[in-house]
XYZ file of C-alpha atoms in Angstrom:
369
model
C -24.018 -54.007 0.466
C -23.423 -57.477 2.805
C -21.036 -59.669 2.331
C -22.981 -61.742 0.235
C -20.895 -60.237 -2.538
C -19.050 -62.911 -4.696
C -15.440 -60.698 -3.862
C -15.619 -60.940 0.045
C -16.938 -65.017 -0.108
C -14.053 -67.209 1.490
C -11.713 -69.336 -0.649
C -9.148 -71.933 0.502
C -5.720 -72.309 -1.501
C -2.915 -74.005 -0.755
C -4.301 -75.436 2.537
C -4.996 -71.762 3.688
C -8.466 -70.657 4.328
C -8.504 -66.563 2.964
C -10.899 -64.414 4.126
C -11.836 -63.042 1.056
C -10.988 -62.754 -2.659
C -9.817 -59.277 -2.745
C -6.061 -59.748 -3.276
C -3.620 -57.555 -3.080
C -1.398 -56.957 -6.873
C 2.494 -56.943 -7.019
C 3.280 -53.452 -6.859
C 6.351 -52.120 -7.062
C 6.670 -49.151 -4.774
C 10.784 -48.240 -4.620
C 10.795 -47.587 -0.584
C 14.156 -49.617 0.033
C 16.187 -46.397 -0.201
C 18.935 -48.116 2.173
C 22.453 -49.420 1.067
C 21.134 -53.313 1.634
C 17.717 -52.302 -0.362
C 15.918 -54.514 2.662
C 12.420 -53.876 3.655
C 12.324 -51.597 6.897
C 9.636 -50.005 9.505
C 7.858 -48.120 6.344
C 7.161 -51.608 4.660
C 6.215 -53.183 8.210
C 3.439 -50.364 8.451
C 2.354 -50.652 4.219
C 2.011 -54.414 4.821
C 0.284 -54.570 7.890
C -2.304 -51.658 7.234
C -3.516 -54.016 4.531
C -3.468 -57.096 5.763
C -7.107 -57.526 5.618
C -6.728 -58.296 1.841
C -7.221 -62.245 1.264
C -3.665 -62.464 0.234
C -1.349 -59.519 0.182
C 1.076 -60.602 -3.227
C 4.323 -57.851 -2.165
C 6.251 -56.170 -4.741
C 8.432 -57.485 -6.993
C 11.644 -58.627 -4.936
C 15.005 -59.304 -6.734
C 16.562 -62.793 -6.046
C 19.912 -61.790 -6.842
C 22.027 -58.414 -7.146
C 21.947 -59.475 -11.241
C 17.882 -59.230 -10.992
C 17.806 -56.171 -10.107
C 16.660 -53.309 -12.292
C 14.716 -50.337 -10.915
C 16.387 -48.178 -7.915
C 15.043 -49.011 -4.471
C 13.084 -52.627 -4.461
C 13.710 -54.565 -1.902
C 15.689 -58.159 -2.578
C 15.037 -61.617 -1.007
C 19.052 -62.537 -1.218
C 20.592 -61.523 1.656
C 20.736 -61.865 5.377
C 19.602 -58.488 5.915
C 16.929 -58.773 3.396
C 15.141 -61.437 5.378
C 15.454 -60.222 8.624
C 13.781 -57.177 7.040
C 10.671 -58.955 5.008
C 10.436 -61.097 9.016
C 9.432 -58.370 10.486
C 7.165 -57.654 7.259
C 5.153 -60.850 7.995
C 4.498 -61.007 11.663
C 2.833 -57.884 11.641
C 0.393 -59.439 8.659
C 0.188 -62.846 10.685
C -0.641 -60.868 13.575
C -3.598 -58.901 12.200
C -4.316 -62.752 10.395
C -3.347 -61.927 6.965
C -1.057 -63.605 4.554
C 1.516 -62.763 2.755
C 3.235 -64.066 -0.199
C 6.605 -62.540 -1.893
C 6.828 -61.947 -5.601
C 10.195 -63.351 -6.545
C 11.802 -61.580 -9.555
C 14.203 -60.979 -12.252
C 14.488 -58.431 -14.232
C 16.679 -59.295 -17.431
C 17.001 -56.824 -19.928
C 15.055 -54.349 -18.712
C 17.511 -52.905 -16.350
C 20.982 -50.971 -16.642
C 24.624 -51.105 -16.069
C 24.452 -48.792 -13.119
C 22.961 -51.503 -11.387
C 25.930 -53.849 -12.208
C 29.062 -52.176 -11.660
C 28.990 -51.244 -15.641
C 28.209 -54.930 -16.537
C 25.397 -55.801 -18.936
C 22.331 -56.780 -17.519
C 21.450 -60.800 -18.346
C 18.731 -61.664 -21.403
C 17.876 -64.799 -23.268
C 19.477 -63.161 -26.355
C 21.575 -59.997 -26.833
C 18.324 -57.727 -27.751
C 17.600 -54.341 -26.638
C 14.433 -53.985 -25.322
C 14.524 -49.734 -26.460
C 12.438 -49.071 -22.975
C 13.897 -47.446 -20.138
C 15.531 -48.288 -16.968
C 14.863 -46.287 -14.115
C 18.253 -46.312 -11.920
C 19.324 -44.118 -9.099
C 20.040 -41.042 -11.585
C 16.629 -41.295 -13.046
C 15.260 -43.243 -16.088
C 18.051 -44.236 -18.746
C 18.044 -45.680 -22.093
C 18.187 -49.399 -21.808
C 21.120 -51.354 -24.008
C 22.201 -54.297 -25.744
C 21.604 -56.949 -22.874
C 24.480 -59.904 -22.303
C 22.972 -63.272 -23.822
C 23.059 -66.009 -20.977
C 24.953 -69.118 -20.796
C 23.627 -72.405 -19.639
C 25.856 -71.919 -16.586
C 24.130 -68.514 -16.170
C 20.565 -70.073 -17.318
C 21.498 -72.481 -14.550
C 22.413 -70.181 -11.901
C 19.299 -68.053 -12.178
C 17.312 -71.408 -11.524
C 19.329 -71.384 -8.189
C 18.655 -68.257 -7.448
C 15.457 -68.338 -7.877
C 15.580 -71.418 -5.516
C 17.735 -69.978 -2.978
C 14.952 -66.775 -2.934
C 12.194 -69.201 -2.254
C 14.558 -70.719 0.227
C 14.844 -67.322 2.029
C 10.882 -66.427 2.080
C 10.389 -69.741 3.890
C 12.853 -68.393 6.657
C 11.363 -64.979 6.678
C 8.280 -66.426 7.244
C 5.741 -65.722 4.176
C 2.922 -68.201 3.364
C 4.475 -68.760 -0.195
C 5.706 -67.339 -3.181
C 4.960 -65.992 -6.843
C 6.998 -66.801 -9.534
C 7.442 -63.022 -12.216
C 6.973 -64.742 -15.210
C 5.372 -61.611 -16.257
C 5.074 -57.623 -17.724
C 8.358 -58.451 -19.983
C 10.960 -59.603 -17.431
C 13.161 -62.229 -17.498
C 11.185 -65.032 -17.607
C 8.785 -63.501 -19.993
C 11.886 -62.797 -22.485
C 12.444 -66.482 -22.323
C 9.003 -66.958 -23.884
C 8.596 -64.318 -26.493
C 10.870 -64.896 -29.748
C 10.917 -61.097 -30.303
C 13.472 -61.514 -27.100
C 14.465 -64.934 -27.557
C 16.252 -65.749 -30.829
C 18.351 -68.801 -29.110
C 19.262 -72.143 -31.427
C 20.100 -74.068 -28.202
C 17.787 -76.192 -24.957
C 15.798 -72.542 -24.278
C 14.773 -71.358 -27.648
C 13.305 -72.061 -31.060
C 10.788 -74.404 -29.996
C 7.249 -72.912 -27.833
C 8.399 -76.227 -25.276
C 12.433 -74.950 -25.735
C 11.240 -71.116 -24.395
C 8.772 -72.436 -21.765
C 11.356 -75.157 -20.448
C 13.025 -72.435 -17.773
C 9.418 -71.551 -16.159
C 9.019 -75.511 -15.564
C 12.757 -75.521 -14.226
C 12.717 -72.772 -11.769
C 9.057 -74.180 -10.467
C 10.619 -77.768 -10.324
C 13.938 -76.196 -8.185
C 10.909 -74.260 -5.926
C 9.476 -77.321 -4.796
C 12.585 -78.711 -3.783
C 12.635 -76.202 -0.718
C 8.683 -75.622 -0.077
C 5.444 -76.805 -0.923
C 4.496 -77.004 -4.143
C 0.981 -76.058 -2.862
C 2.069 -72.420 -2.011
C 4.037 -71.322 -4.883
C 2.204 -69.397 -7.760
C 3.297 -68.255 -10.989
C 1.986 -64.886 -12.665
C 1.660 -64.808 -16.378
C 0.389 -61.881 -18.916
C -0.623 -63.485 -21.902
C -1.490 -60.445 -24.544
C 1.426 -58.178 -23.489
C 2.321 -56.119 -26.749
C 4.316 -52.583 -27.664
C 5.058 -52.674 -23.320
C 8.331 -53.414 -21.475
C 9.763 -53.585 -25.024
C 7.840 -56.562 -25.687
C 6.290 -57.444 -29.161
C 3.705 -60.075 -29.807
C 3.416 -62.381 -32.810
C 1.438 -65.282 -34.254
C 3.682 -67.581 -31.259
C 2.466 -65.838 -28.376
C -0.709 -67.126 -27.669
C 0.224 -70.711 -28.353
C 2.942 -70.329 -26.246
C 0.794 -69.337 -23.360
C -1.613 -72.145 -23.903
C 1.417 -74.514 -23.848
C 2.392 -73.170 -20.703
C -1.130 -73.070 -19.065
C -1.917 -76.140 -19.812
C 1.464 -77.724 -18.573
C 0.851 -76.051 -14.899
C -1.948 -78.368 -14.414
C 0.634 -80.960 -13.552
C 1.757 -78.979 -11.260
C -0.594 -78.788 -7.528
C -0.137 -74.656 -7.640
C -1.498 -72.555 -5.237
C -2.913 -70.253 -7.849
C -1.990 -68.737 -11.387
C -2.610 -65.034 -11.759
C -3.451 -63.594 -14.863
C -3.396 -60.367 -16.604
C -6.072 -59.342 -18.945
C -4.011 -57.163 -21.672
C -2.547 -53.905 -20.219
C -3.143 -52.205 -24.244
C -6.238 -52.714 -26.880
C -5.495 -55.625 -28.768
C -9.348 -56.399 -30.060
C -7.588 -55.144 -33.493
C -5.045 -57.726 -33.452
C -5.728 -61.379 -34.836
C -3.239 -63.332 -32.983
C -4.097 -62.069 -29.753
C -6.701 -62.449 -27.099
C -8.644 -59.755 -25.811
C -10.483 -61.892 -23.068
C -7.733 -63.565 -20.570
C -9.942 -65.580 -18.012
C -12.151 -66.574 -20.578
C -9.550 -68.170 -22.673
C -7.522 -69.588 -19.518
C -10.389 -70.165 -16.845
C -11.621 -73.276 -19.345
C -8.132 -74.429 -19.470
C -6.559 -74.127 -15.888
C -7.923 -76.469 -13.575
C -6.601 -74.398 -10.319
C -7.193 -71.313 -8.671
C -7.063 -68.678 -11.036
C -6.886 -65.045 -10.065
C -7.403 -62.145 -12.774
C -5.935 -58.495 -12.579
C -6.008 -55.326 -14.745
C -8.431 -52.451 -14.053
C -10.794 -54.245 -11.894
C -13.415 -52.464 -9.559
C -15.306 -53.660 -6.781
C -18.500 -54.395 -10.061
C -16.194 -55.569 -12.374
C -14.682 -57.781 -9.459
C -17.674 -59.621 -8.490
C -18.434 -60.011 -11.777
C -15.806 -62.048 -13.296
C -16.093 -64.148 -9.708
C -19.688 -64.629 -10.417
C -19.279 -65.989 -13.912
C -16.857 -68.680 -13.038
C -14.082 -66.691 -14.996
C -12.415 -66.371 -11.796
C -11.656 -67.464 -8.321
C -10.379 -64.181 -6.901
C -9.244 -60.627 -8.296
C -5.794 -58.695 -7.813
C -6.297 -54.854 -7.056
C -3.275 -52.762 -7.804
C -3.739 -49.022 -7.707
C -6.815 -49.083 -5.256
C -5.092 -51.121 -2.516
C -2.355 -47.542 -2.641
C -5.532 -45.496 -1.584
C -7.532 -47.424 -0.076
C -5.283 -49.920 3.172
C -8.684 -51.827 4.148
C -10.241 -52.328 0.359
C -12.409 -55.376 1.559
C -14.136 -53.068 4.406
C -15.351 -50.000 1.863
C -15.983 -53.337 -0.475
C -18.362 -54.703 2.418
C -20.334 -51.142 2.992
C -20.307 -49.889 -0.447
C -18.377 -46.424 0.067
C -16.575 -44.310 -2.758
C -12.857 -45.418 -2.637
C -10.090 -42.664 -2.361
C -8.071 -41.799 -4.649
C -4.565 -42.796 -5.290
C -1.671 -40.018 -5.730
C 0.332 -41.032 -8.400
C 3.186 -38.363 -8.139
C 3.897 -40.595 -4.521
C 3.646 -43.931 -6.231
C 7.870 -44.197 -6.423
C 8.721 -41.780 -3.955
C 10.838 -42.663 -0.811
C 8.941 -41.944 2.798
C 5.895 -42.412 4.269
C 4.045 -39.863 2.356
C 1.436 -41.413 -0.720
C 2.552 -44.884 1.249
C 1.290 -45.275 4.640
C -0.372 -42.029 5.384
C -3.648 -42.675 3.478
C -6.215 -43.473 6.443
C -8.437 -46.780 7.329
C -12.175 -45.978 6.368
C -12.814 -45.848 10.098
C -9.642 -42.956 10.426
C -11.691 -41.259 8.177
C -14.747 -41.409 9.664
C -13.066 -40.402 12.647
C -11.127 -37.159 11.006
């Protein structure tokens, strides 16, 4: 198969010209097993191996100690922590990738283990009921502390001050985790969000801290490489529950990021069946490509078929793989000549080391073995 496909066509965003439209997902992979939690040689060799992707989107990386919520991610906070994800992107610049870092927050879905016995921060005191999976293994989650505008306030910073520090380590841009039930998400959802004050009640009230953080973003880099990541039809996941609010909430909020000049919005199409449920939609592009006047990228359960398919119908400008970037370091080659992909070992997927990370081979190593 050439490289006529619509997947491996070249696409410019944010004043960068990508050499393709096979992306790289957000995925979180736990190998910051050191007291700082800052990417190291392991992550310099992940990165780099698949830097052939059109953009590589990294793991979810904390923007404070509070954001943190799963043993072992890396953080964007500290000194050490940048110096790290530096090294991180000159090895992709070298091999002419880019990079951008997923900025995140976890809220409620984390643990006290994480914060010297504190409660983890949420829009509203809600348990989630999911699980938390901290350095002893995967706990019960509990009743989260509800913010107050000083905290509201101070996550806005932080989320600032971690765009701040991915300029200095050198990434292309950033993407906002307003996503999969996180913090961000819990501001949007009422089923996590039962606030009478500025940030509830009202679909504008829950959406008002997305357009905050984005508006404190572009205070410290473009506004042309920052991206926000959004998953519309999440329901009975990351203790999230959907109701007839949801959707128009999203719409609200898609619609409102066409004032701002975003490098891209990335989309998920529903992570459960929801065909059966009224007030949700089964088809995300289709919904949001009509509505979103940037570059949109879709994820979920694509393959290379599925891929060039949504491209080729206008649904989409570009497609995230997840699990098949694990398996497969140079997914836009065995794209271009049309060879069975290898398969992912998901037993590896949160391990610490170098083995189900880096040690799956290029399709030429394999050739070669």
């Amino acid at each position: 198969m050439s490289t006529k496909q619509a997947l491996l066509q070249p696409i410019e965003v944010g004043g960068m010209k990508l050499s393709n439209r096979v992306w790289m997902a957000p995925m979180t992979r736990s190998r910051a097993n050191n007291e700082e939690n800052a990417p190291f040689d392991i992550h310099v060799k992940y990165y780099e191996q698949r830097a052939s992707s059109g953009l590589i989107i990294t793991e979810g990386s904390q923007i404070s100690k509070k954001a943190v919520g799963y043993v072992n991610t890396p953080g964007i906070h500290s000194k050490a922590q940048v110096e790290g994800w530096k090294k991180v992107t000159e090895a992709v610049h070298a091999k002419g990738g880019h990079i951008f870092i997923q900025l995140w927050h976890v809220g409620r879905i984390s643990h006290p283990d994480f914060h010297n016995g504190e409660l983890p921060h949420a829009p509203s005191a809600i348990n989630p009921n999911s699980k938390s999976y901290t350095p002893e293994g995967f706990k019960e989650t509990v009743t989260p502390k509800e913010m107050t505008l000083e905290d509201i306030k101070q996550t806005i910073q932080d989320f600032k001050n971690g765009a701040k520090n991915a300029m200095e380590a050198g990434f292309d841009g950033v993407e906002i985790h307003s996503s999969n039930g996180y913090l961000l998400h819990q501001f949007f959802n009422n089923s996590s969000n039962q606030r009478t004050d500025e940030y509830g009640g009202s679909i504008e009230n829950r959406a008002k801290i997305l357009f905050e953080v984005i508006d404190a973003i572009k205070e410290v880099m473009p506004e042309n490489r920052i991206g926000v990541r959004l998953n519309p039809s999440l329901h009975g996941a990351f203790g999230m529950e959907a109701d007839e609010e949801t959707i128009p909430t999203f719409d609200y909020i898609v619609s409102r990021l066409n004032d701002y000049d975003l490098s891209y919005l990335h989309l998920s199409e529903p992570f459960t069946d929801v065909s059966e449920i009224s007030y949700l939609e089964s088809n995300i592009a289709k919904r949001y490509r009509p509505m979103f006047k940037g570059t949109l990228v879709i994820n979920n359960n694509f393959d290379q078929e599925s891929g060039n398919k949504v491209i080729e119908e206008g649904l989409a400008d570009a497609v995230a793989f997840g699990k098949p970037f694990i398996s497969n370091p140079d997914l836009p080659k065995r794209f271009e000549e049309n060879v069975p992909l290898a398969e992912w070992d998901q037993d590896t997927f949160y391990t610490p080391g170098e083995k189900g990370y880096t040690d799956y081979p290029s399709l030429k190593e394999s050739k070669v073995g």
